[in-house]
Structures are given as structure tokens and as C-alpha cells.
Tab-separated table of C-alpha atoms and ligand atoms in Angstrom:
chain	number	residue	atom	x	y	z
A	136	MET	CA	107.778	128.100	109.480
A	137	GLN	CA	110.956	126.376	108.361
A	138	LEU	CA	110.145	122.862	107.151
A	139	THR	CA	112.285	120.094	105.708
A	140	MET	CA	111.045	117.189	103.608
A	141	ILE	CA	113.238	114.103	103.509
A	142	GLY	CA	112.567	112.410	100.177
A	143	THR	CA	111.422	114.039	96.959
A	144	GLY	CA	109.273	111.203	95.705
A	145	TYR	CA	105.620	111.695	94.979
A	146	VAL	CA	104.552	112.460	98.556
A	147	GLY	CA	107.573	114.555	99.541
A	148	LEU	CA	107.509	116.679	96.431
A	149	VAL	CA	103.778	117.366	96.428
A	150	THR	CA	103.614	117.952	100.178
A	151	GLY	CA	106.714	120.152	100.276
A	152	THR	CA	105.490	122.250	97.370
A	153	CYS	CA	102.037	122.698	98.870
A	154	PHE	CA	103.488	123.682	102.257
A	155	ALA	CA	105.555	126.310	100.432
A	156	GLU	CA	102.364	127.491	98.750
A	157	PHE	CA	100.888	127.864	102.268
A	158	GLY	CA	103.708	130.333	102.938
A	159	HIS	CA	106.159	128.111	104.826
A	160	HIS	CA	109.838	127.912	103.895
A	161	VAL	CA	110.493	124.415	102.657
A	162	THR	CA	113.699	122.567	101.870
A	163	CYS	CA	113.325	119.258	100.051
A	164	VAL	CA	116.237	116.891	100.503
A	165	ASP	CA	117.094	113.832	98.484
A	166	LYS	CA	120.146	111.602	98.291
A	167	ASP	CA	119.676	111.257	94.565
A	168	LYS	CA	121.912	114.107	93.388
A	169	SER	CA	120.811	113.925	89.768
A	170	LYS	CA	117.174	114.235	90.834
A	171	ILE	CA	118.030	117.306	92.924
A	172	GLU	CA	119.957	118.802	89.997
A	173	GLN	CA	116.942	118.241	87.766
A	174	LEU	CA	114.568	119.769	90.307
A	175	CYS	CA	116.853	122.795	90.709
A	176	LYS	CA	116.589	123.271	86.940
A	177	GLY	CA	112.807	123.078	87.167
A	178	ALA	CA	112.399	119.539	85.771
A	179	ILE	CA	109.693	117.583	87.625
A	180	PRO	CA	110.376	113.830	87.751
A	181	ILE	CA	106.682	112.797	87.899
A	182	TYR	CA	103.587	113.806	86.016
A	183	GLU	CA	101.095	115.414	88.375
A	184	PRO	CA	98.762	118.073	86.980
A	185	GLY	CA	99.671	121.581	88.163
A	186	LEU	CA	102.771	120.539	90.092
A	187	ASP	CA	105.319	122.035	87.687
A	188	THR	CA	103.678	125.470	87.835
A	189	LEU	CA	103.408	125.382	91.626
A	190	VAL	CA	107.044	124.288	92.052
A	191	ALA	CA	108.251	127.036	89.690
A	192	LYS	CA	106.171	129.694	91.479
A	193	ASN	CA	107.389	128.776	94.955
A	194	VAL	CA	111.016	128.460	93.878
A	195	ARG	CA	110.757	131.870	92.212
A	196	GLU	CA	109.240	133.400	95.328
A	197	GLY	CA	112.017	131.945	97.488
A	198	ARG	CA	109.955	129.579	99.646
A	199	LEU	CA	110.990	126.259	98.098
A	200	GLN	CA	114.446	124.854	97.569
A	201	PHE	CA	116.019	121.509	96.754
A	202	THR	CA	119.284	120.187	98.117
A	203	SER	CA	121.247	117.061	98.866
A	204	ASN	CA	122.902	118.738	101.848
A	205	LEU	CA	121.065	116.952	104.649
A	206	GLU	CA	123.045	118.554	107.468
A	207	GLU	CA	122.073	122.125	106.607
A	208	ALA	CA	118.455	121.280	105.826
A	209	VAL	CA	118.012	119.465	109.136
A	210	ALA	CA	119.762	122.028	111.316
A	211	GLU	CA	117.501	124.877	110.267
A	212	ALA	CA	114.204	122.926	110.395
A	213	GLU	CA	111.459	123.411	112.978
A	214	ALA	CA	109.759	120.320	111.628
A	215	ILE	CA	111.104	117.486	109.486
A	216	PHE	CA	108.789	115.304	107.429
A	217	LEU	CA	109.944	111.788	106.617
A	218	ALA	CA	108.537	111.176	103.154
A	219	VAL	CA	110.769	108.362	101.959
A	220	GLY	CA	109.452	105.232	100.277
A	221	THR	CA	107.952	102.310	102.213
A	222	PRO	CA	107.640	99.713	99.441
A	223	THR	CA	106.428	96.169	99.966
A	224	SER	CA	109.346	94.280	101.421
A	225	ARG	CA	111.490	92.387	98.958
A	226	ARG	CA	110.983	89.302	101.112
A	227	GLY	CA	107.634	89.099	99.333
A	228	ASP	CA	105.700	88.703	102.581
A	229	GLY	CA	103.628	91.876	102.289
A	230	TYR	CA	105.396	93.722	105.100
A	231	ALA	CA	106.301	97.361	104.492
A	232	ASP	CA	110.046	97.782	104.041
A	233	LEU	CA	111.121	100.406	106.580
A	234	THR	CA	114.806	100.525	105.663
A	235	TYR	CA	114.554	104.037	104.218
A	236	ILE	CA	112.658	105.391	107.227
A	237	TYR	CA	115.186	103.981	109.689
A	238	GLN	CA	118.129	105.120	107.599
A	239	ALA	CA	116.727	108.654	107.322
A	240	SER	CA	116.144	108.763	111.105
A	241	LYS	CA	119.741	107.741	111.714
A	242	GLU	CA	121.080	110.296	109.280
A	243	ILE	CA	119.099	113.286	110.529
A	244	ALA	CA	119.759	112.586	114.230
A	245	PRO	CA	123.246	114.128	114.602
A	246	HIS	CA	122.239	117.341	112.811
A	247	LEU	CA	119.148	118.293	114.842
A	248	LYS	CA	119.430	121.781	116.380
A	249	GLY	CA	116.884	123.207	118.821
A	250	TYR	CA	113.437	121.726	119.351
A	251	THR	CA	112.341	119.801	116.238
A	252	VAL	CA	109.301	117.699	115.441
A	253	ILE	CA	110.014	114.649	113.284
A	254	ILE	CA	106.864	113.712	111.413
A	255	ASP	CA	106.184	110.435	109.623
A	256	LYS	CA	104.416	111.316	106.388
A	257	SER	CA	105.157	107.992	104.707
A	258	THR	CA	102.625	105.223	105.243
A	259	VAL	CA	104.152	103.164	108.049
A	260	PRO	CA	103.004	100.319	110.310
A	261	THR	CA	101.931	101.079	113.858
A	262	GLY	CA	104.899	101.367	116.129
A	263	THR	CA	107.221	102.878	113.518
A	264	ALA	CA	107.241	106.277	115.226
A	265	SER	CA	108.578	104.738	118.437
A	266	GLN	CA	111.363	103.078	116.416
A	267	VAL	CA	112.177	106.449	114.846
A	268	GLU	CA	112.321	107.951	118.338
A	269	ARG	CA	114.604	105.177	119.568
A	270	ILE	CA	116.974	105.529	116.600
A	271	ILE	CA	117.232	109.301	117.003
A	272	LYS	CA	117.903	109.001	120.738
A	273	GLU	CA	120.575	106.355	120.124
A	274	ASN	CA	122.310	108.578	117.594
A	275	ASN	CA	121.882	111.870	119.430
A	276	PRO	CA	121.106	111.414	123.146
A	277	THR	CA	120.786	115.164	123.795
A	278	ALA	CA	118.472	115.976	120.894
A	279	ASP	CA	115.362	117.984	121.813
A	280	PHE	CA	112.619	116.476	119.648
A	281	ASP	CA	109.225	114.817	119.428
A	282	VAL	CA	107.959	112.381	116.852
A	283	ALA	CA	104.511	112.639	115.295
A	284	SER	CA	102.478	110.986	112.584
A	285	ASN	CA	100.663	112.875	109.859
A	286	PRO	CA	99.438	110.441	107.198
A	287	GLU	CA	98.688	111.693	103.709
A	288	PHE	CA	95.445	111.036	101.847
A	289	LEU	CA	96.445	112.447	98.448
A	290	ARG	CA	95.251	110.845	95.247
A	291	GLU	CA	97.678	110.805	92.352
A	292	GLY	CA	96.385	113.033	89.589
A	293	ALA	CA	94.415	115.165	92.059
A	294	ALA	CA	97.051	115.588	94.741
A	295	ILE	CA	97.268	119.375	94.783
A	296	ALA	CA	93.511	119.844	95.124
A	297	ASP	CA	93.437	117.102	97.782
A	298	PHE	CA	96.192	118.876	99.693
A	299	MET	CA	94.668	122.332	99.480
A	300	ARG	CA	91.113	121.233	100.283
A	301	PRO	CA	91.367	118.061	102.369
A	302	ASP	CA	88.333	116.399	103.972
A	303	ARG	CA	90.387	116.203	107.148
A	304	VAL	CA	93.930	116.309	108.459
A	305	VAL	CA	94.961	113.548	110.865
A	306	ILE	CA	97.688	114.375	113.364
A	307	GLY	CA	99.093	111.766	115.703
A	308	VAL	CA	100.802	113.649	118.531
A	309	GLU	CA	101.637	112.885	122.127
A	310	THR	CA	103.014	116.168	123.446
A	311	GLU	CA	101.564	119.663	123.496
A	312	ARG	CA	104.624	121.061	121.742
A	313	ALA	CA	104.281	118.642	118.849
A	314	GLU	CA	100.561	119.350	118.585
A	315	GLU	CA	101.194	123.097	118.509
A	316	THR	CA	103.786	122.651	115.740
A	317	LEU	CA	101.468	120.516	113.601
A	318	ARG	CA	98.566	122.905	114.119
A	319	SER	CA	100.777	125.856	113.078
A	320	ILE	CA	101.874	124.024	109.946
A	321	TYR	CA	98.250	123.455	108.940
A	322	GLN	CA	97.063	126.888	110.155
A	323	PRO	CA	96.404	128.068	106.565
A	324	LEU	CA	93.630	125.449	106.332
A	325	PHE	CA	91.785	126.816	109.383
A	326	LEU	CA	90.089	129.513	107.314
A	327	GLN	CA	88.273	126.870	105.308
A	328	GLU	CA	87.488	125.039	108.554
A	329	THR	CA	89.249	121.797	107.649
A	330	PRO	CA	88.707	119.385	110.547
A	331	ILE	CA	91.923	118.407	112.306
A	332	VAL	CA	91.578	114.943	113.833
A	333	LYS	CA	93.978	114.622	116.734
A	334	THR	CA	94.877	111.103	117.827
A	335	ASP	CA	97.716	109.302	119.533
A	336	ILE	CA	100.544	108.285	117.210
A	337	LYS	CA	99.614	104.600	116.763
A	338	THR	CA	96.039	105.494	115.877
A	339	ALA	CA	97.181	107.990	113.246
A	340	GLU	CA	99.497	105.377	111.716
A	341	LEU	CA	96.706	102.812	111.573
A	342	THR	CA	94.117	105.316	110.313
A	343	LYS	CA	95.962	105.609	107.029
A	344	TYR	CA	95.962	101.860	106.417
A	345	ALA	CA	92.320	101.550	107.470
A	346	ALA	CA	91.275	104.360	105.096
A	347	ASN	CA	93.015	102.756	102.103
A	348	ALA	CA	91.763	99.264	102.994
A	349	PHE	CA	88.200	100.529	103.290
A	350	LEU	CA	88.350	102.267	99.914
A	351	ALA	CA	89.897	99.165	98.325
A	352	ALA	CA	87.143	97.028	99.892
A	353	LYS	CA	84.521	99.316	98.399
A	354	ILE	CA	86.040	98.788	94.948
A	355	SER	CA	86.289	95.003	95.354
A	356	PHE	CA	82.688	94.958	96.580
A	357	ILE	CA	81.355	96.777	93.532
A	358	ASN	CA	83.585	94.705	91.227
A	359	GLU	CA	81.999	91.502	92.561
A	360	ILE	CA	78.512	92.977	92.281
A	361	ALA	CA	79.362	94.004	88.688
A	362	LEU	CA	80.236	90.402	87.832
A	363	LEU	CA	76.884	89.329	89.240
A	364	CYS	CA	75.210	92.052	87.145
A	365	ASP	CA	76.991	90.612	84.083
A	366	THR	CA	75.643	87.161	84.867
A	367	ILE	CA	72.049	88.175	85.424
A	368	GLY	CA	71.902	91.069	82.989
A	369	ALA	CA	71.502	93.865	85.551
A	370	ASP	CA	73.067	97.335	85.265
A	371	VAL	CA	75.752	98.079	87.842
A	372	ILE	CA	75.837	101.812	87.098
A	373	ALA	CA	72.191	102.223	88.030
A	374	LEU	CA	72.726	99.915	90.991
A	375	ALA	CA	75.710	101.953	92.248
A	376	LYS	CA	73.583	105.084	92.030
A	377	GLY	CA	70.802	103.324	93.876
A	378	ILE	CA	73.022	102.363	96.786
A	379	GLY	CA	75.411	105.341	96.681
A	380	MET	CA	72.694	107.895	97.310
A	381	ASP	CA	72.294	106.419	100.750
A	382	GLY	CA	74.466	108.810	102.731
A	383	ARG	CA	75.696	105.919	104.875
A	384	ILE	CA	77.181	104.261	101.772
A	385	GLY	CA	78.237	107.251	99.636
A	386	SER	CA	78.576	107.291	95.871
A	387	LYS	CA	82.369	107.548	95.609
A	388	PHE	CA	84.593	104.545	94.885
A	389	LEU	CA	81.711	102.510	93.531
A	390	HIS	CA	82.999	102.416	89.950
A	391	PRO	CA	83.697	98.891	88.770
A	392	GLY	CA	86.752	98.331	86.626
A	393	PRO	CA	89.639	95.996	85.913
A	394	GLY	CA	90.750	95.996	89.574
A	395	TYR	CA	92.450	98.690	91.614
A	396	GLY	CA	96.136	99.384	91.129
A	397	GLY	CA	98.687	102.043	91.990
A	398	SER	CA	101.388	102.393	94.566
A	399	CYS	CA	99.036	102.495	97.540
A	400	PHE	CA	96.025	100.166	97.713
A	401	PRO	CA	97.876	96.983	96.708
A	402	LYS	CA	100.805	97.712	99.029
A	403	ASP	CA	98.812	99.028	101.973
A	404	THR	CA	96.189	96.254	102.023
A	405	LEU	CA	98.973	93.659	102.156
A	406	ALA	CA	100.835	95.556	104.858
A	407	LEU	CA	97.672	95.931	106.967
A	408	MET	CA	97.009	92.192	106.716
A	409	ARG	CA	100.537	91.526	107.950
A	410	ILE	CA	100.272	94.045	110.788
A	411	ALA	CA	97.080	92.312	111.949
A	412	GLN	CA	98.592	88.836	111.647
A	413	GLU	CA	101.585	89.943	113.680
A	414	HIS	CA	99.119	90.823	116.418
A	415	GLY	CA	97.342	87.487	116.153
A	416	GLN	CA	94.388	88.711	114.143
A	417	ASN	CA	93.105	88.067	110.641
A	418	LEU	CA	91.423	90.921	108.796
A	419	ARG	CA	89.209	88.728	106.694
A	420	ILE	CA	87.514	91.551	104.796
A	421	VAL	CA	90.882	92.962	103.766
A	422	GLU	CA	92.065	89.485	102.756
A	423	ALA	CA	88.949	89.021	100.625
A	424	THR	CA	89.451	92.481	99.112
A	425	VAL	CA	92.930	91.500	97.934
A	426	GLU	CA	91.762	88.126	96.576
A	427	VAL	CA	88.817	89.655	94.750
A	428	ASN	CA	91.118	92.238	93.178
A	429	ALA	CA	93.490	89.586	91.848
A	430	ALA	CA	90.536	87.557	90.550
A	431	GLN	CA	89.072	90.639	88.871
A	432	LYS	CA	92.133	91.004	86.657
A	433	ALA	CA	91.934	87.333	85.642
A	434	LYS	CA	88.223	87.713	84.963
A	435	MET	CA	88.915	90.669	82.682
A	436	VAL	CA	91.266	88.480	80.619
A	437	LYS	CA	88.436	85.932	80.256
A	438	LYS	CA	85.982	88.704	79.384
A	439	ILE	CA	88.295	89.897	76.597
A	440	ARG	CA	88.878	86.338	75.353
A	441	ASP	CA	85.143	85.664	75.195
A	442	ALA	CA	84.568	88.987	73.445
A	443	VAL	CA	86.970	88.112	70.636
A	444	GLY	CA	85.360	84.740	70.047
A	445	GLY	CA	87.028	82.465	72.594
A	446	SER	CA	90.685	82.859	71.585
A	447	GLU	CA	93.035	85.823	71.377
A	448	ALA	CA	95.440	84.002	69.059
A	449	GLY	CA	96.025	86.041	65.920
A	450	LYS	CA	93.654	88.806	67.012
A	451	THR	CA	94.720	92.445	66.963
A	452	ILE	CA	93.602	94.188	70.129
A	453	ALA	CA	93.780	97.951	70.626
A	454	VAL	CA	94.327	99.099	74.204
A	455	LEU	CA	93.485	102.649	75.247
A	456	GLY	CA	95.129	103.651	78.513
A	457	LEU	CA	97.906	101.831	80.345
A	458	THR	CA	98.428	103.685	83.619
A	459	PHE	CA	96.640	102.539	86.796
A	460	LYS	CA	94.372	105.581	86.543
A	461	PRO	CA	94.198	108.779	84.480
A	462	GLU	CA	96.262	111.936	85.066
A	463	THR	CA	99.391	110.083	86.044
A	464	ASP	CA	102.239	108.328	84.269
A	465	ASP	CA	102.385	105.756	87.073
A	466	MET	CA	102.286	102.137	85.911
A	467	ARG	CA	102.718	100.569	89.348
A	468	GLU	CA	100.300	97.664	89.818
A	469	SER	CA	98.262	98.863	86.869
A	470	SER	CA	95.812	96.165	85.780
A	471	ALA	CA	97.259	96.546	82.279
A	472	VAL	CA	100.497	95.050	83.625
A	473	THR	CA	98.657	91.799	84.408
A	474	ILE	CA	96.092	91.741	81.618
A	475	LEU	CA	98.221	92.625	78.585
A	476	PRO	CA	100.963	90.018	79.100
A	477	ALA	CA	98.234	87.362	79.512
A	478	LEU	CA	96.783	88.346	76.121
A	479	LEU	CA	100.188	88.477	74.451
A	480	GLU	CA	101.025	85.041	75.797
A	481	LYS	CA	97.986	83.596	74.051
A	482	GLY	CA	99.048	85.090	70.727
A	483	ALA	CA	97.242	88.445	70.610
A	484	LYS	CA	98.828	91.369	68.781
A	485	ILE	CA	98.532	94.474	70.968
A	486	LYS	CA	98.506	98.068	69.798
A	487	ALA	CA	98.432	100.446	72.736
A	488	HIS	CA	98.142	104.135	73.434
A	489	ASP	CA	98.369	106.190	76.619
A	490	PRO	CA	98.598	109.993	76.772
A	491	PHE	CA	101.356	110.111	79.424
A	492	GLY	CA	102.222	106.557	80.421
A	493	MET	CA	103.917	105.038	77.392
A	494	GLU	CA	107.492	105.715	78.480
A	495	GLU	CA	106.850	104.122	81.879
A	496	ALA	CA	104.893	101.301	80.231
A	497	LYS	CA	107.815	100.421	77.972
A	498	LYS	CA	109.936	99.840	81.088
A	499	VAL	CA	107.574	97.316	82.669
A	500	MET	CA	105.680	95.682	79.811
A	501	PRO	CA	106.973	92.664	77.926
A	502	PRO	CA	108.306	93.340	74.427
A	503	GLY	CA	105.990	92.969	71.475
A	504	ILE	CA	103.464	95.696	72.254
A	505	ILE	CA	103.118	98.274	69.488
A	506	TYR	CA	102.854	101.802	70.917
A	507	THR	CA	100.895	104.267	68.810
A	508	GLU	CA	100.548	108.043	68.490
A	509	ASN	CA	96.844	108.180	69.270
A	510	ALA	CA	93.694	106.143	69.895
A	511	TYR	CA	92.715	105.970	66.226
A	512	GLU	CA	96.083	104.642	65.150
A	513	ALA	CA	95.845	101.981	67.875
A	514	CYS	CA	92.424	100.919	66.574
A	515	THR	CA	93.351	100.736	62.898
A	516	ASP	CA	92.740	97.150	61.678
A	517	ALA	CA	92.001	95.971	65.216
A	518	ASP	CA	89.550	93.189	66.009
A	519	ALA	CA	88.609	94.703	69.354
A	520	VAL	CA	89.340	97.800	71.409
A	521	ILE	CA	89.753	97.803	75.176
A	522	LEU	CA	89.219	101.017	77.092
A	523	MET	CA	91.565	100.256	79.980
A	524	THR	CA	92.102	103.664	81.649
A	525	GLU	CA	89.515	106.423	81.562
A	526	TRP	CA	91.640	109.340	80.332
A	527	ASN	CA	89.491	112.338	79.370
A	528	GLN	CA	90.636	112.148	75.759
A	529	TYR	CA	89.037	108.704	75.420
A	530	ARG	CA	85.667	109.859	76.733
A	531	ALA	CA	84.430	111.379	73.502
A	532	LEU	CA	85.981	109.238	70.793
A	533	ASP	CA	84.512	109.528	67.315
A	534	LEU	CA	82.959	106.067	67.397
A	535	ASN	CA	81.896	106.121	63.752
A	536	ARG	CA	85.460	106.926	62.712
A	537	LEU	CA	86.708	104.149	64.988
A	538	ALA	CA	84.270	101.681	63.451
A	539	GLY	CA	85.502	102.682	59.985
A	540	LEU	CA	89.112	101.935	60.975
A	541	MET	CA	88.585	98.608	62.748
A	542	ARG	CA	88.424	95.141	61.236
A	543	ASN	CA	85.900	93.824	63.747
A	544	HIS	CA	83.635	95.888	65.923
A	545	VAL	CA	84.073	94.841	69.528
A	546	PHE	CA	84.240	97.557	72.177
A	547	ILE	CA	85.370	96.377	75.620
A	548	ASP	CA	84.798	99.217	78.045
A	549	LEU	CA	86.556	98.180	81.262
A	550	ARG	CA	85.749	101.542	82.884
A	551	ASN	CA	82.090	101.836	81.816
A	552	VAL	CA	82.807	105.228	80.249
A	553	TYR	CA	80.283	104.862	77.428
A	554	THR	CA	76.616	103.983	77.478
A	555	PRO	CA	76.018	100.682	75.690
A	556	LYS	CA	73.420	102.389	73.516
A	557	THR	CA	75.893	104.946	72.090
A	558	VAL	CA	78.501	102.344	71.277
A	559	LYS	CA	75.999	99.932	69.758
A	560	ALA	CA	74.611	102.754	67.604
A	561	ALA	CA	78.035	103.035	65.954
A	562	GLY	CA	77.837	99.362	65.006
A	563	PHE	CA	79.859	97.873	67.842
A	564	GLN	CA	79.242	94.967	70.139
A	565	TYR	CA	79.515	96.542	73.639
A	566	ILE	CA	81.009	94.784	76.632
A	567	GLY	CA	81.193	96.711	79.895
A	568	VAL	CA	81.883	95.681	83.476
A	569	GLY	CA	78.487	94.944	84.981
A	570	ARG	CA	76.427	96.249	82.129
A	571	SER	CA	75.889	95.428	78.488
B	289	LIG	C1	94.835	106.293	97.055
B	289	LIG	C2	93.805	106.978	97.967
B	289	LIG	O1	92.629	107.304	97.221
B	289	LIG	C3	94.392	108.233	98.592
B	289	LIG	O2	93.462	108.790	99.522
B	289	LIG	C4	95.693	107.852	99.340
B	289	LIG	O3	96.324	108.978	99.911
B	289	LIG	C5	96.649	107.224	98.349
B	289	LIG	O4	96.030	106.050	97.792
B	289	LIG	C6	97.914	106.867	99.096
B	289	LIG	O5	97.870	106.009	99.971
B	289	LIG	O6	98.939	107.536	98.891
B	289	LIG	P1	95.670	106.677	94.536
B	289	LIG	O7	96.355	105.361	94.677
B	289	LIG	O8	96.412	107.834	93.977
B	289	LIG	O9	95.087	107.167	95.963
B	289	LIG	O10	94.439	106.474	93.565
B	289	LIG	P2	92.854	106.256	93.682
B	289	LIG	O11	92.179	107.363	93.005
B	289	LIG	O12	92.429	105.945	95.054
B	289	LIG	O13	92.679	104.954	92.771
B	289	LIG	C7	93.298	103.700	93.113
B	289	LIG	C8	92.858	102.618	92.171
B	289	LIG	O14	91.489	102.300	92.377
B	289	LIG	C9	92.956	102.991	90.683
B	289	LIG	O15	93.464	101.892	89.969
B	289	LIG	C10	91.544	103.306	90.274
B	289	LIG	O16	91.286	103.081	88.913
B	289	LIG	C11	90.780	102.305	91.155
B	289	LIG	N1	89.381	102.704	91.406
B	289	LIG	C12	89.095	103.810	92.137
B	289	LIG	C13	88.348	101.916	90.917
B	289	LIG	O17	88.581	100.874	90.250
B	289	LIG	N2	87.059	102.262	91.198
B	289	LIG	C14	86.755	103.369	91.935
B	289	LIG	O18	85.539	103.618	92.148
B	289	LIG	C15	87.792	104.158	92.405
């Protein structure tokens, strides 16, 4: 099939590339000419494992192309995916900013040729699809089209695997023609019997928010339980295993940490709260999830302060990992962005390392952080080390070497990567999240 992606951000680029890998012909459009030029030269603007190889392969085989010529890309498309950004509104009220969606709808409208399905891939509030429909009709009254919703459930760092082997595909469609188009697009997944969940459009839109809010709630739940474990000396890892093996609960997303971050959970939980409030309802569990997440970051600052003897002033603290999770260079809403400035403010000296995130970190972090070549350099002469993001390369550190390099031996494992016993054996004081 001939598909067009509007927007070559994270979602558009990954989705477009994977559709090309399915065998479809995909044109990715972006207004940002320099980004398109880069993509045409094979430069990938984000770090996502495996994406560069997959882009190169599909470009080489003639199924994937990049352009800023919207008119041509729209005219030839059987389906157009809107994959533009829906950031939190600049009004600061938590609403999703739909400017880019509405603008894209307006711009594609005059160029539609033949029957086309316009599919919202971006995470958008319920009712957005009907606005898209209205805008297209206003700008092209004779256009033959349907709108549909097809939310994405990709995790950064694992997006290609998530796309190729999804737990389910949700399609929000209200005409047979649109359903047929969506089913044809996802036909390559039928062989592996991926369930296709067909809903009306509003339900599909809301399903995405509900999925992210539920996952975020699971994390906030285990983070609160971890704090209780800290207080009473219980072990949250064993506890999570004990509850997670109950199939009704499930073991995933029960890892305590410094609070969830990224471009999705923080934004989508806020947006869902606002959607509910607009309809006269309060989603109290989602509200609590957001509050607990903010509190978790503050509690991590206190944990670090206590670990270094009650005051960070004059202490050198090594920080391993800055991104909101491993396998990405994304710093958006990373807990490090809240925790590190709080430590700096109180007079800590910070030496940080991240395998892929340091360039992005430099753009958002306050000045004064010393960026190092590797974990050992970060730890040299440090009073404490914080394992902030669980990159693979931090999972098997030479702890004896680390101990030899550090001034004081405090290991703050905010991702519970190490067993307390192993770290203590190397002469460290171990502080985890919900276990010690
Ligand atoms: C999330 C969802 O997992 C995807 O299904 C969804 O498609 C995506 O948002 C989106 O809406 O686009 P992502 O933000 O890439 O994906 O990352 P996650 O792996 O979900 O992690 C989010 C945050 O939660 C990270 O900061 C991570 O460290 C934290 N987390 C995750 C925990 O603290 N504990 C856990 O057990 C799991």
C-alpha cells in the first residue's frame, strides 16, 4: 500500500520505517527541511536501537522516502498517518496542544486525491478525530475520506520490537472502508496472530491514555510501597515478585525507581486528568499517580542527602545515567532533570556520565555539571555514586575498582540493579529504593 506519515518525530519515523519493512511504500513528510535533508543522507535524528539499519535498508530497497513536498506525498497516499507532536499545552494547564494536528489536517485537505483514510497516530484527546474531519471538510468539501484512530504503544528503546511484535493493535474506525484499509495495513501481523482490537474512534483515542495512565499508576504504586519497605526494612524486589506472579497483577512495571519520566507518561497522565475534568469527572487515581511521582523525585533528593551525611554541600557525587530510561538519548522529564539541580543548589559537585544522553543533557541541565568519559572517571574522588539510569554498561561495574577510586563508599542504587550483598562486599554502604 502507499502510505504517508506526516511528521518525522519519534513516532512518525519509527512507524513509517516499520510499515516500509512490512512491504508498504512509505513517504515521510516533515516541514523541517534540514531534518529531511539529514534523513535523505541517512542521518537519524534520534537514538533508537536498530532504527538506522532499518531506515537504510528500506530506503535502499525503494520502499521508504523522505520529503518536504506535502502535496505530492498526500496525493498519492491511500492512508495518511498524522504523527505530529501533541505536547503539553504551553498554557501550563495539562491540556494536549493540538495546534500541529489541526494545522496538518488543514494542509493535507486540498491535496487529497481518491479515497483516503486519515489516521491519528499521535496521542490525542477524545473528539480530536471529529475535529480533524471537520477541518478537512471545511478545506476540501468534495474530499472522499474517513478518519480513524490507531494509537501507538511503542516504548522508546524497544520501539522496533514493539512494532513488529505488538501485544495488540487498536483500531478506531467507523466505516467498513476505513476498517478494511487499517486491516490491510496491519495484514503482515496476521501471520503471528496479533489481536486487532476494533473500537469506535473515541474509545481508541481514550484507550491510549488509559493504557499509559494505568502503567504510570503501577509505577507510582510500587514506588510508594518501596518507600514503606525502606521504612520497615522489607525488600521490595521480593515483594514485587510475590505480587507480580499473580497473573491478575503481572510482573511488569513493578520496578521502583526515581519516578517515571519520558515524553509520554507525564504528558498523558496530565492530559487524561484534564479530559476527565472537562467532562465533570475527577480521575482520582490518576491524580494520585501524578502527585506520587512528583513526591518520589523529592524523596530521592532526601535519600541522597541522608546518604551523604545530611548535607550535600561540598560533596562530590557521581551520577551514572541521565536519560529517563536506557537505550535512548531522551532527557524529557527525566528524574535527573529534577534531582541533579536540587543537589547542585545545595552545593554538591556533580560528575556525570551517560552513554548516549550527554549531548541532550547539556541542553537542559544547569551549568556546573562535569561530564565524564566513563563511569570510573565520574566516580574518581567521589563521596557517593548514584545509579540513576539502568544502562546495561552499569550493570556489571567493577565494584572493587570503583571503591579504589572513590573518596567515600556510598552506593545509591536508584534502580535496584545490584544486590545489596554484592555492593556491601566491595566495601560500600548500599542504599536502594525499597531495599537495603
Ligand atoms: C511508554 C509506554 O510504555 C508505551 O507503551 C507508550 O507507547 C509510550 O509511553 C508512548 O505513549 O508513546 P516510554 O515512555 O518509551 O513508553 O517508556 P517506558 O518504558 O514505559 O518507561 C517510562 C518511564 O517509567 C521511565 O522513566 C522508566 O524508567 C519508568 N519505569 C518503567 C519505572 O520507573 N518502573 C517500571 O517498572 C517501568
